[in-house]
Each structure stands twice: as C-alpha cells, then as structure tokens.
PDB file of C-alpha atoms in Angstrom:
ATOM      1  CA  MET I  20      18.406 -25.365  45.285  1.00 50.00           C
ATOM      2  CA  SER I  21      20.354 -27.054  42.465  1.00 49.00           C
ATOM      3  CA  PRO I  22      23.860 -28.150  42.960  1.00 45.00           C
ATOM      4  CA  LEU I  23      25.026 -25.380  40.476  1.00 41.00           C
ATOM      5  CA  GLN I  24      23.085 -22.705  42.273  1.00 46.00           C
ATOM      6  CA  LYS I  25      24.454 -23.894  45.606  1.00 43.00           C
ATOM      7  CA  GLU I  26      28.142 -23.759  44.122  1.00 44.00           C
ATOM      8  CA  ARG I  27      27.519 -20.209  42.986  1.00 49.00           C
ATOM      9  CA  THR I  28      26.160 -19.134  46.340  1.00 46.00           C
ATOM     10  CA  ILE I  29      29.160 -20.690  48.126  1.00 46.00           C
ATOM     11  CA  SER I  30      31.564 -18.921  45.647  1.00 66.00           C
ATOM     12  CA  ILE I  31      29.847 -15.548  46.123  1.00 73.00           C
ATOM     13  CA  SER I  32      29.894 -15.975  49.856  1.00 74.00           C
ATOM     14  CA  GLY I  33      33.589 -17.170  49.808  1.00 74.00           C
ATOM     15  CA  LEU I  34      34.522 -14.190  47.591  1.00 77.00           C
ATOM     16  CA  PHE I  35      32.845 -11.767  49.969  1.00 76.00           C
ATOM     17  CA  ARG I  36      34.706 -13.203  52.921  1.00 81.00           C
ATOM     18  CA  ILE I  37      38.079 -13.645  51.343  1.00 85.00           C
ATOM     19  CA  SER I  38      38.098  -9.939  50.066  1.00 85.00           C
ATOM     20  CA  ARG I  39      37.404  -8.388  53.684  1.00 88.00           C
ATOM     21  CA  PRO I  40      34.846  -5.736  52.382  1.00 91.00           C
ATOM     22  CA  ILE I  41      34.769  -3.936  55.610  1.00 91.00           C
ATOM     23  CA  ASN I  42      38.550  -3.507  55.660  1.00 92.00           C
ATOM     24  CA  LEU I  43      38.389  -2.389  51.994  1.00 95.00           C
ATOM     25  CA  LEU I  44      35.732   0.237  52.982  1.00 94.00           C
ATOM     26  CA  LEU I  45      37.977   1.551  55.770  1.00 93.00           C
ATOM     27  CA  VAL I  46      40.881   1.865  53.287  1.00 95.00           C
ATOM     28  CA  ALA I  47      38.760   3.936  50.887  1.00 96.00           C
ATOM     29  CA  PHE I  48      37.180   5.954  53.746  1.00 95.00           C
ATOM     30  CA  THR I  49      40.786   6.881  55.117  1.00 95.00           C
ATOM     31  CA  GLN I  50      41.925   7.999  51.723  1.00 96.00           C
ATOM     32  CA  LEU I  51      38.727  10.087  51.251  1.00 95.00           C
ATOM     33  CA  MET I  52      39.127  11.628  54.706  1.00 94.00           C
ATOM     34  CA  THR I  53      42.817  12.403  53.884  1.00 94.00           C
ATOM     35  CA  THR I  54      41.649  14.016  50.626  1.00 94.00           C
ATOM     36  CA  TYR I  55      38.817  16.080  51.980  1.00 93.00           C
ATOM     37  CA  PHE I  56      40.390  17.318  55.224  1.00 92.00           C
ATOM     38  CA  LEU I  57      44.056  17.437  54.515  1.00 90.00           C
ATOM     39  CA  VAL I  58      44.883  17.729  50.898  1.00 93.00           C
ATOM     40  CA  LYS I  59      41.729  19.661  50.014  1.00 89.00           C
ATOM     41  CA  THR I  60      42.710  21.246  46.708  1.00 88.00           C
ATOM     42  CA  THR I  61      45.183  20.727  43.877  1.00 82.00           C
ATOM     43  CA  ASN I  62      48.116  23.062  43.309  1.00 79.00           C
ATOM     44  CA  SER I  63      45.891  24.965  40.797  1.00 80.00           C
ATOM     45  CA  GLY I  64      43.319  25.563  43.497  1.00 82.00           C
ATOM     46  CA  ALA I  65      40.730  23.103  42.259  1.00 86.00           C
ATOM     47  CA  PRO I  66      39.027  20.796  44.744  1.00 91.00           C
ATOM     48  CA  VAL I  67      40.658  17.486  44.610  1.00 92.00           C
ATOM     49  CA  LEU I  68      37.375  15.612  45.089  1.00 92.00           C
ATOM     50  CA  GLU I  69      36.547  16.922  41.568  1.00 91.00           C
ATOM     51  CA  ASP I  70      39.555  15.203  40.002  1.00 92.00           C
ATOM     52  CA  PHE I  71      38.722  11.835  38.501  1.00 94.00           C
ATOM     53  CA  ARG I  72      42.208  10.594  39.019  1.00 95.00           C
ATOM     54  CA  LEU I  73      41.604  10.558  42.787  1.00 96.00           C
ATOM     55  CA  TYR I  74      38.990   7.886  42.451  1.00 97.00           C
ATOM     56  CA  LEU I  75      41.127   5.805  40.064  1.00 97.00           C
ATOM     57  CA  LEU I  76      43.862   6.012  42.735  1.00 97.00           C
ATOM     58  CA  ILE I  77      41.514   4.934  45.573  1.00 97.00           C
ATOM     59  CA  LEU I  78      39.895   2.143  43.420  1.00 98.00           C
ATOM     60  CA  ALA I  79      43.489   0.845  42.512  1.00 98.00           C
ATOM     61  CA  THR I  80      44.436   0.794  46.323  1.00 98.00           C
ATOM     62  CA  VAL I  81      41.327  -1.065  47.189  1.00 97.00           C
ATOM     63  CA  MET I  82      41.931  -3.623  44.459  1.00 97.00           C
ATOM     64  CA  ILE I  83      45.553  -4.173  45.438  1.00 98.00           C
ATOM     65  CA  THR I  84      44.454  -4.511  49.071  1.00 97.00           C
ATOM     66  CA  ALA I  85      41.772  -7.058  48.162  1.00 96.00           C
ATOM     67  CA  ALA I  86      44.290  -8.995  45.928  1.00 96.00           C
ATOM     68  CA  GLY I  87      46.639  -9.103  49.062  1.00 95.00           C
ATOM     69  CA  TYR I  88      43.975 -10.615  51.213  1.00 94.00           C
ATOM     70  CA  MET I  89      43.313 -13.252  48.619  1.00 92.00           C
ATOM     71  CA  ILE I  90      46.886 -14.271  48.058  1.00 93.00           C
ATOM     72  CA  ASN I  91      47.514 -14.257  51.763  1.00 90.00           C
ATOM     73  CA  ASP I  92      44.514 -16.665  52.402  1.00 87.00           C
ATOM     74  CA  TYR I  93      45.812 -18.778  49.480  1.00 89.00           C
ATOM     75  CA  TYR I  94      49.190 -19.340  51.092  1.00 88.00           C
ATOM     76  CA  ASP I  95      47.919 -19.660  54.597  1.00 82.00           C
ATOM     77  CA  VAL I  96      45.355 -22.479  54.171  1.00 82.00           C
ATOM     78  CA  LYS I  97      47.113 -24.975  56.262  1.00 76.00           C
ATOM     79  CA  ILE I  98      47.972 -22.519  59.074  1.00 77.00           C
ATOM     80  CA  ASP I  99      44.327 -21.357  59.041  1.00 72.00           C
ATOM     81  CA  TYR I 100      43.060 -24.814  59.460  1.00 76.00           C
ATOM     82  CA  VAL I 101      44.880 -24.783  62.840  1.00 77.00           C
ATOM     83  CA  ASN I 102      44.314 -21.191  64.006  1.00 75.00           C
ATOM     84  CA  LYS I 103      40.676 -20.538  62.781  1.00 77.00           C
ATOM     85  CA  PRO I 104      39.276 -23.711  60.992  1.00 71.00           C
ATOM     86  CA  HIS I 105      35.810 -22.320  60.746  1.00 77.00           C
ATOM     87  CA  GLU I 106      37.049 -19.200  58.767  1.00 72.00           C
ATOM     88  CA  VAL I 107      38.824 -21.062  56.075  1.00 76.00           C
ATOM     89  CA  VAL I 108      37.580 -20.053  52.597  1.00 79.00           C
ATOM     90  CA  VAL I 109      40.141 -21.090  50.044  1.00 78.00           C
ATOM     91  CA  GLY I 110      39.456 -24.586  48.878  1.00 71.00           C
ATOM     92  CA  LYS I 111      36.067 -24.687  50.618  1.00 73.00           C
ATOM     93  CA  GLY I 112      33.957 -21.620  49.746  1.00 71.00           C
ATOM     94  CA  ILE I 113      36.026 -20.699  46.650  1.00 83.00           C
ATOM     95  CA  LYS I 114      38.469 -22.848  44.424  1.00 84.00           C
ATOM     96  CA  ARG I 115      42.166 -22.279  44.749  1.00 85.00           C
ATOM     97  CA  ARG I 116      42.597 -21.544  41.055  1.00 88.00           C
ATOM     98  CA  VAL I 117      39.803 -18.938  41.133  1.00 87.00           C
ATOM     99  CA  VAL I 118      41.614 -17.212  43.937  1.00 89.00           C
ATOM    100  CA  ILE I 119      44.857 -17.010  41.839  1.00 92.00           C
ATOM    101  CA  VAL I 120      43.062 -15.714  38.723  1.00 91.00           C
ATOM    102  CA  LEU I 121      41.088 -13.087  40.774  1.00 92.00           C
ATOM    103  CA  HIS I 122      44.341 -12.070  42.453  1.00 94.00           C
ATOM    104  CA  SER I 123      46.082 -11.578  39.044  1.00 95.00           C
ATOM    105  CA  ILE I 124      43.176  -9.696  37.549  1.00 95.00           C
ATOM    106  CA  LEU I 125      42.865  -7.318  40.426  1.00 96.00           C
ATOM    107  CA  ASN I 126      46.565  -6.503  40.480  1.00 97.00           C
ATOM    108  CA  PHE I 127      47.030  -6.098  36.773  1.00 97.00           C
ATOM    109  CA  SER I 128      43.899  -3.915  36.740  1.00 97.00           C
ATOM    110  CA  ALA I 129      45.204  -1.798  39.612  1.00 98.00           C
ATOM    111  CA  ILE I 130      48.638  -1.219  37.985  1.00 98.00           C
ATOM    112  CA  ALA I 131      46.862  -0.191  34.857  1.00 98.00           C
ATOM    113  CA  LEU I 132      44.613   2.297  36.620  1.00 97.00           C
ATOM    114  CA  GLY I 133      47.772   3.707  38.414  1.00 97.00           C
ATOM    115  CA  LEU I 134      49.378   4.229  34.992  1.00 97.00           C
ATOM    116  CA  ILE I 135      46.391   6.198  33.931  1.00 97.00           C
ATOM    117  CA  VAL I 136      46.795   8.385  37.035  1.00 96.00           C
ATOM    118  CA  SER I 137      50.569   8.879  36.420  1.00 96.00           C
ATOM    119  CA  PRO I 138      53.598   6.641  35.778  1.00 96.00           C
ATOM    120  CA  LYS I 139      54.826   7.104  39.374  1.00 96.00           C
ATOM    121  CA  ILE I 140      51.535   5.827  40.798  1.00 97.00           C
ATOM    122  CA  GLY I 141      51.599   2.920  38.385  1.00 97.00           C
ATOM    123  CA  LEU I 142      55.155   2.116  39.538  1.00 97.00           C
ATOM    124  CA  ILE I 143      54.046   2.418  43.246  1.00 97.00           C
ATOM    125  CA  ASN I 144      51.054   0.064  42.653  1.00 97.00           C
ATOM    126  CA  PHE I 145      53.339  -2.519  40.950  1.00 98.00           C
ATOM    127  CA  PHE I 146      55.723  -2.283  43.901  1.00 97.00           C
ATOM    128  CA  ALA I 147      52.818  -2.628  46.465  1.00 97.00           C
ATOM    129  CA  ALA I 148      51.318  -5.625  44.581  1.00 97.00           C
ATOM    130  CA  PHE I 149      54.638  -7.438  44.424  1.00 97.00           C
ATOM    131  CA  LEU I 150      55.391  -6.694  48.095  1.00 97.00           C
ATOM    132  CA  LEU I 151      52.047  -8.179  49.182  1.00 96.00           C
ATOM    133  CA  TRP I 152      52.615 -11.285  47.113  1.00 96.00           C
ATOM    134  CA  PHE I 153      56.218 -11.680  48.502  1.00 96.00           C
ATOM    135  CA  TYR I 154      54.844 -11.038  51.965  1.00 95.00           C
ATOM    136  CA  SER I 155      52.298 -13.851  51.701  1.00 92.00           C
ATOM    137  CA  ASN I 156      54.785 -16.216  49.995  1.00 91.00           C
ATOM    138  CA  ARG I 157      57.858 -15.687  52.223  1.00 90.00           C
ATOM    139  CA  LEU I 158      58.120 -12.634  54.471  1.00 91.00           C
ATOM    140  CA  LYS I 159      55.140 -13.459  56.676  1.00 90.00           C
ATOM    141  CA  ARG I 160      56.972 -16.401  57.960  1.00 87.00           C
ATOM    142  CA  GLU I 161      60.029 -14.503  58.901  1.00 89.00           C
ATOM    143  CA  PRO I 162      60.426 -12.468  62.215  1.00 89.00           C
ATOM    144  CA  PHE I 163      59.417  -8.890  62.105  1.00 93.00           C
ATOM    145  CA  ILE I 164      60.123  -8.195  58.442  1.00 94.00           C
ATOM    146  CA  GLY I 165      56.723  -9.354  57.529  1.00 93.00           C
ATOM    147  CA  ASN I 166      55.174  -7.117  60.178  1.00 95.00           C
ATOM    148  CA  LEU I 167      57.128  -4.139  58.904  1.00 96.00           C
ATOM    149  CA  THR I 168      56.037  -4.773  55.278  1.00 96.00           C
ATOM    150  CA  VAL I 169      52.221  -4.710  56.097  1.00 95.00           C
ATOM    151  CA  ALA I 170      52.735  -1.686  58.316  1.00 96.00           C
ATOM    152  CA  PHE I 171      54.647   0.180  55.663  1.00 97.00           C
ATOM    153  CA  LEU I 172      52.036  -0.465  53.028  1.00 96.00           C
ATOM    154  CA  THR I 173      49.291   0.601  55.317  1.00 95.00           C
ATOM    155  CA  GLY I 174      51.160   3.896  55.944  1.00 95.00           C
ATOM    156  CA  LEU I 175      51.768   4.292  52.239  1.00 96.00           C
ATOM    157  CA  SER I 176      48.052   3.951  51.425  1.00 96.00           C
ATOM    158  CA  VAL I 177      47.565   7.119  53.385  1.00 95.00           C
ATOM    159  CA  TYR I 178      50.646   9.030  52.225  1.00 96.00           C
ATOM    160  CA  ILE I 179      50.177   8.295  48.492  1.00 96.00           C
ATOM    161  CA  ILE I 180      47.353  10.877  48.365  1.00 95.00           C
ATOM    162  CA  ALA I 181      49.652  13.747  49.468  1.00 93.00           C
ATOM    163  CA  PHE I 182      52.487  12.297  47.331  1.00 94.00           C
ATOM    164  CA  TYR I 183      50.498  12.498  44.127  1.00 94.00           C
ATOM    165  CA  PHE I 184      48.794  15.897  44.701  1.00 93.00           C
ATOM    166  CA  GLN I 185      51.919  17.384  46.379  1.00 89.00           C
ATOM    167  CA  LYS I 186      49.905  19.139  49.147  1.00 88.00           C
ATOM    168  CA  ASN I 187      50.231  19.225  53.020  1.00 85.00           C
ATOM    169  CA  GLU I 188      52.762  16.363  52.918  1.00 86.00           C
ATOM    170  CA  LEU I 189      53.885  16.843  56.477  1.00 85.00           C
ATOM    171  CA  LEU I 190      50.458  16.768  57.866  1.00 86.00           C
ATOM    172  CA  VAL I 191      49.446  13.621  55.947  1.00 91.00           C
ATOM    173  CA  LEU I 192      52.712  12.071  56.966  1.00 89.00           C
ATOM    174  CA  THR I 193      51.678  12.365  60.543  1.00 86.00           C
ATOM    175  CA  TYR I 194      48.621  10.140  59.852  1.00 90.00           C
ATOM    176  CA  ALA I 195      50.754   7.760  57.739  1.00 93.00           C
ATOM    177  CA  ILE I 196      53.088   7.374  60.655  1.00 91.00           C
ATOM    178  CA  PHE I 197      50.188   6.889  62.948  1.00 91.00           C
ATOM    179  CA  ALA I 198      48.746   4.149  60.583  1.00 93.00           C
ATOM    180  CA  PHE I 199      52.216   2.516  60.300  1.00 95.00           C
ATOM    181  CA  PHE I 200      52.920   2.177  63.975  1.00 94.00           C
ATOM    182  CA  LEU I 201      49.421   1.077  65.109  1.00 94.00           C
ATOM    183  CA  ASN I 202      49.275  -1.477  62.240  1.00 95.00           C
ATOM    184  CA  LEU I 203      52.791  -2.728  63.153  1.00 96.00           C
ATOM    185  CA  ILE I 204      51.574  -3.272  66.760  1.00 96.00           C
ATOM    186  CA  ARG I 205      48.439  -4.978  65.461  1.00 94.00           C
ATOM    187  CA  GLU I 206      50.372  -7.378  63.132  1.00 94.00           C
ATOM    188  CA  ILE I 207      52.546  -8.445  65.992  1.00 95.00           C
ATOM    189  CA  ILE I 208      49.569  -9.054  68.173  1.00 95.00           C
ATOM    190  CA  LYS I 209      48.164 -11.205  65.381  1.00 91.00           C
ATOM    191  CA  ASP I 210      51.326 -13.195  65.347  1.00 91.00           C
ATOM    192  CA  ILE I 211      51.041 -13.899  69.124  1.00 92.00           C
ATOM    193  CA  GLU I 212      47.394 -14.847  68.446  1.00 89.00           C
ATOM    194  CA  ASP I 213      48.278 -17.265  65.725  1.00 87.00           C
ATOM    195  CA  ARG I 214      51.571 -18.669  67.124  1.00 86.00           C
ATOM    196  CA  HIS I 215      50.343 -22.145  67.502  1.00 82.00           C
ATOM    197  CA  GLY I 216      49.357 -22.715  63.895  1.00 81.00           C
ATOM    198  CA  ASP I 217      52.434 -20.728  62.702  1.00 80.00           C
ATOM    199  CA  ARG I 218      54.746 -22.951  64.921  1.00 83.00           C
ATOM    200  CA  LYS I 219      53.242 -26.120  63.575  1.00 80.00           C
ATOM    201  CA  HIS I 220      54.015 -25.157  59.946  1.00 77.00           C
ATOM    202  CA  GLY I 221      57.471 -23.748  60.389  1.00 80.00           C
ATOM    203  CA  CYS I 222      56.862 -20.113  60.584  1.00 83.00           C
ATOM    204  CA  ARG I 223      59.565 -18.003  62.344  1.00 89.00           C
ATOM    205  CA  THR I 224      57.454 -15.130  63.637  1.00 90.00           C
ATOM    206  CA  LEU I 225      58.570 -12.997  66.605  1.00 93.00           C
ATOM    207  CA  PRO I 226      56.650 -15.044  69.253  1.00 92.00           C
ATOM    208  CA  ILE I 227      58.180 -18.109  68.021  1.00 92.00           C
ATOM    209  CA  VAL I 228      61.768 -17.037  67.604  1.00 92.00           C
ATOM    210  CA  ILE I 229      62.213 -14.759  70.754  1.00 94.00           C
ATOM    211  CA  GLY I 230      59.150 -15.963  72.791  1.00 90.00           C
ATOM    212  CA  PHE I 231      55.908 -14.623  74.174  1.00 87.00           C
ATOM    213  CA  ARG I 232      57.174 -12.320  76.850  1.00 90.00           C
ATOM    214  CA  LYS I 233      60.067 -10.667  74.718  1.00 93.00           C
ATOM    215  CA  THR I 234      57.512 -10.110  71.930  1.00 94.00           C
ATOM    216  CA  LYS I 235      55.510  -7.998  74.280  1.00 94.00           C
ATOM    217  CA  GLN I 236      58.597  -6.039  75.133  1.00 95.00           C
ATOM    218  CA  VAL I 237      59.099  -5.365  71.468  1.00 95.00           C
ATOM    219  CA  ILE I 238      55.473  -4.136  71.241  1.00 96.00           C
ATOM    220  CA  PHE I 239      56.229  -1.736  74.272  1.00 96.00           C
ATOM    221  CA  GLY I 240      59.427  -0.466  72.472  1.00 96.00           C
ATOM    222  CA  ILE I 241      57.346   0.163  69.251  1.00 95.00           C
ATOM    223  CA  ALA I 242      54.811   1.953  71.248  1.00 94.00           C
ATOM    224  CA  THR I 243      57.382   4.258  72.763  1.00 94.00           C
ATOM    225  CA  LEU I 244      58.761   5.061  69.258  1.00 93.00           C
ATOM    226  CA  PHE I 245      55.195   5.760  68.149  1.00 91.00           C
ATOM    227  CA  VAL I 246      54.437   8.191  70.831  1.00 90.00           C
ATOM    228  CA  ILE I 247      57.840  10.056  70.356  1.00 91.00           C
ATOM    229  CA  SER I 248      57.220  10.194  66.570  1.00 88.00           C
ATOM    230  CA  ILE I 249      53.769  11.591  66.776  1.00 83.00           C
ATOM    231  CA  LEU I 250      54.716  14.170  69.446  1.00 85.00           C
ATOM    232  CA  VAL I 251      57.812  15.455  67.381  1.00 86.00           C
ATOM    233  CA  ILE I 252      55.570  15.887  64.226  1.00 82.00           C
ATOM    234  CA  THR I 253      52.646  17.445  66.117  1.00 80.00           C
ATOM    235  CA  ILE I 254      55.018  19.901  67.678  1.00 84.00           C
ATOM    236  CA  LYS I 255      56.432  20.734  64.248  1.00 82.00           C
ATOM    237  CA  ILE I 256      52.850  21.231  62.793  1.00 78.00           C
ATOM    238  CA  ASN I 257      51.942  23.181  65.944  1.00 80.00           C
ATOM    239  CA  LYS I 258      48.085  22.915  65.865  1.00 78.00           C
ATOM    240  CA  THR I 259      46.270  23.136  69.198  1.00 80.00           C
ATOM    241  CA  GLU I 260      43.519  20.888  67.976  1.00 77.00           C
ATOM    242  CA  LEU I 261      45.911  18.043  66.945  1.00 77.00           C
ATOM    243  CA  PHE I 262      47.620  18.251  70.420  1.00 81.00           C
ATOM    244  CA  ILE I 263      44.220  17.980  72.224  1.00 82.00           C
ATOM    245  CA  TYR I 264      42.993  15.066  70.035  1.00 81.00           C
ATOM    246  CA  PHE I 265      46.157  13.046  70.179  1.00 80.00           C
ATOM    247  CA  GLY I 266      46.355  13.808  74.024  1.00 83.00           C
ATOM    248  CA  VAL I 267      42.763  12.197  74.426  1.00 84.00           C
ATOM    249  CA  LEU I 268      43.717   9.419  72.065  1.00 84.00           C
ATOM    250  CA  GLY I 269      46.957   8.968  73.931  1.00 86.00           C
ATOM    251  CA  LEU I 270      44.933   8.041  77.037  1.00 90.00           C
ATOM    252  CA  ALA I 271      43.020   5.354  75.152  1.00 91.00           C
ATOM    253  CA  PHE I 272      46.370   4.190  73.779  1.00 92.00           C
ATOM    254  CA  LEU I 273      47.729   3.792  77.267  1.00 93.00           C
ATOM    255  CA  TRP I 274      44.649   1.746  78.178  1.00 95.00           C
ATOM    256  CA  PHE I 275      45.265  -0.429  75.107  1.00 94.00           C
ATOM    257  CA  MET I 276      48.916  -0.945  76.050  1.00 95.00           C
ATOM    258  CA  TRP I 277      47.962  -1.946  79.587  1.00 96.00           C
ATOM    259  CA  LYS I 278      45.615  -4.554  78.112  1.00 95.00           C
ATOM    260  CA  ILE I 279      48.439  -5.883  76.073  1.00 94.00           C
ATOM    261  CA  TYR I 280      50.545  -6.268  79.186  1.00 94.00           C
ATOM    262  CA  LEU I 281      47.785  -8.249  80.947  1.00 94.00           C
ATOM    263  CA  ALA I 282      46.845 -10.428  77.953  1.00 93.00           C
ATOM    264  CA  ASP I 283      47.977 -14.100  77.986  1.00 89.00           C
ATOM    265  CA  ARG I 284      45.132 -15.911  76.102  1.00 89.00           C
ATOM    266  CA  LYS I 285      44.313 -16.196  72.254  1.00 86.00           C
ATOM    267  CA  GLU I 286      40.836 -14.678  72.686  1.00 90.00           C
ATOM    268  CA  GLN I 287      42.209 -11.669  74.524  1.00 92.00           C
ATOM    269  CA  PHE I 288      44.638 -11.035  71.658  1.00 92.00           C
ATOM    270  CA  THR I 289      41.886 -11.457  69.189  1.00 90.00           C
ATOM    271  CA  LYS I 290      39.983  -8.501  70.983  1.00 93.00           C
ATOM    272  CA  LEU I 291      43.139  -6.468  71.159  1.00 93.00           C
ATOM    273  CA  SER I 292      43.562  -6.918  67.321  1.00 91.00           C
ATOM    274  CA  ALA I 293      39.976  -5.457  66.873  1.00 92.00           C
ATOM    275  CA  TRP I 294      40.747  -2.589  69.372  1.00 93.00           C
ATOM    276  CA  ALA I 295      43.782  -1.630  67.350  1.00 92.00           C
ATOM    277  CA  LYS I 296      41.578  -1.338  64.283  1.00 90.00           C
ATOM    278  CA  ILE I 297      39.179   0.909  66.254  1.00 91.00           C
ATOM    279  CA  LEU I 298      41.981   3.159  67.319  1.00 90.00           C
ATOM    280  CA  MET I 299      43.162   3.558  63.786  1.00 89.00           C
ATOM    281  CA  LEU I 300      39.586   4.594  62.791  1.00 89.00           C
ATOM    282  CA  VAL I 301      39.296   6.981  65.620  1.00 87.00           C
ATOM    283  CA  GLY I 302      42.715   8.519  64.729  1.00 85.00           C
ATOM    284  CA  THR I 303      41.548   8.959  61.139  1.00 87.00           C
ATOM    285  CA  LEU I 304      38.310  10.883  62.359  1.00 85.00           C
ATOM    286  CA  SER I 305      40.690  13.476  63.898  1.00 81.00           C
ATOM    287  CA  MET I 306      41.357  14.698  60.413  1.00 84.00           C
ATOM    288  CA  ALA I 307      37.997  16.518  60.605  1.00 80.00           C
ATOM    289  CA  LEU I 308      39.387  18.954  63.200  1.00 73.00           C
ATOM    290  CA  LEU I 309      42.168  20.290  60.918  1.00 69.00           C
TER     291      LEU I 309
END
C-alpha cells in the first residue's frame, strides 16, 4: 500500500470513527419511529412518511449531530489523550483542518435543508448547530450547563417532528422528556467517567466542582424528577399500554440507579453510560404499542 493510499485509508477510518455512525443511525431511527407510530399523518390526512420534507428534516438532524461530534472531538483532543488515548482521532486519523471544514459544510448544509422544509426549522437548525459549537467550545467545561445543553438538544430531536407536523405533540413530548432526562443522567455519568482528564485541563464539571458523591446525589435527584414527569404525562395521556410499558421499564431504571449507587470505578461508569443508551432505545421501541 502506497503512502497516499494509507493516508486515505486512515482518513476514511478516522471520519467513520469521529462521526459516530451508530449514534447517527439511532437518531434517525428514533425520528422515524416517532413519525410512524406517533405522528402518523399530516393535518390533511396524508401519511407523513410520504412527505419528502420529513426526510430532509431527518437528514439535517443527522448532519448537525455528526458535526457536533466532530467539533467536540476537535476541542477535546488534549482531554481525550488522558481519558481515552487509544480512541483519539483528531490529529491522528484525520487532520484538524479537515475536521473544521467538514463541521462547517455539514452545519451549513443542514441549515439549508431546514430552510427548504420551513423557515422555522431552518432557524431551529441554526440554533442547534450554534449551541453544539458553543457547548464544545465553552459550556462543556462548566458545571451542569453543558449536560443540560446536550440533554435539551436530544429531547428537541424527538419533539421537532411533532412541532413541524403539529400532530400528537403531548404524546411526542412524553418521549422527548424521556430522552432529555436519560441523556442528562448519561452526560453526568460521562463526566464522572472522564473526571481525571477534565481536572487536568481545567474543566469545571460537576464531579470536579462538588465532588464524586454529591454528583451521584444530583443524579438521584434528576432520576426522581424524571419519574415524576413521566408519571404526570402518562396519567394525562391515559393509555393503559403506556402505563404497563413504562412500569416494566421503571423496574429496569431502578436497577440502573442501583448500579450507579454501587459504582466507583471508571470502567463501571463506562458500562453505565452504555446501559443508559440501551434504556433510551428500549423506551423508543415502546412507541410501537401506541
């Protein structure tokens, strides 16, 4: 293999790793599930899945998410060399300037696609792209506000389908809240996992500012708000299937919280972060019951 071919192979591999394709597929899958099972039809009665603007909206969301991953890795190179040196891509698998160019192209393209869907969606896409950049550049290093930002954008990626098509907004809001709280917990878990590298490079995340044990208490507080919020909305929606499903999922969530209570090592928090993602996927699948 020539040096040029080797460099191209490294770049393609680096691009694949930095964009988190599995996470992008999960984002698209969640939006399609929301569309098919919750929104279903437009106000005129036509199936939403036949509306080309839906696919532009989903593609734009995926592009903004990918750009967010790229800019996050760009700013976090030094921290990642401490927390996960074998997973560093920027500067090794793909050049720093290439990351910036790709980030810009993806964001501007996503905003353009949003404007084709509607001016409101274009504005939301601009806001989301800017917020992800600001998160990576500044907010991520501050206590709690960075966690809230990512969790909010995760919930928004679910709710935006109902917002655009103006259908079943309360039902979709239930899943947006579900995604918000679980992702908020997951982001704090990741901060606990990465606290050594974050501390070394001057970050002020929750585990560094208030300590390891108090951060766990914050997670338990968020979990309580999460359960209350889901309970209130499911009572308001009043669907037996939703009660049963979230009841069963609640047992899994209690097990998850017990594992957080017991965890005290980095590898344990790495597993818990993966479990949070699985819980989000299982929660998404409950849409098929409605």
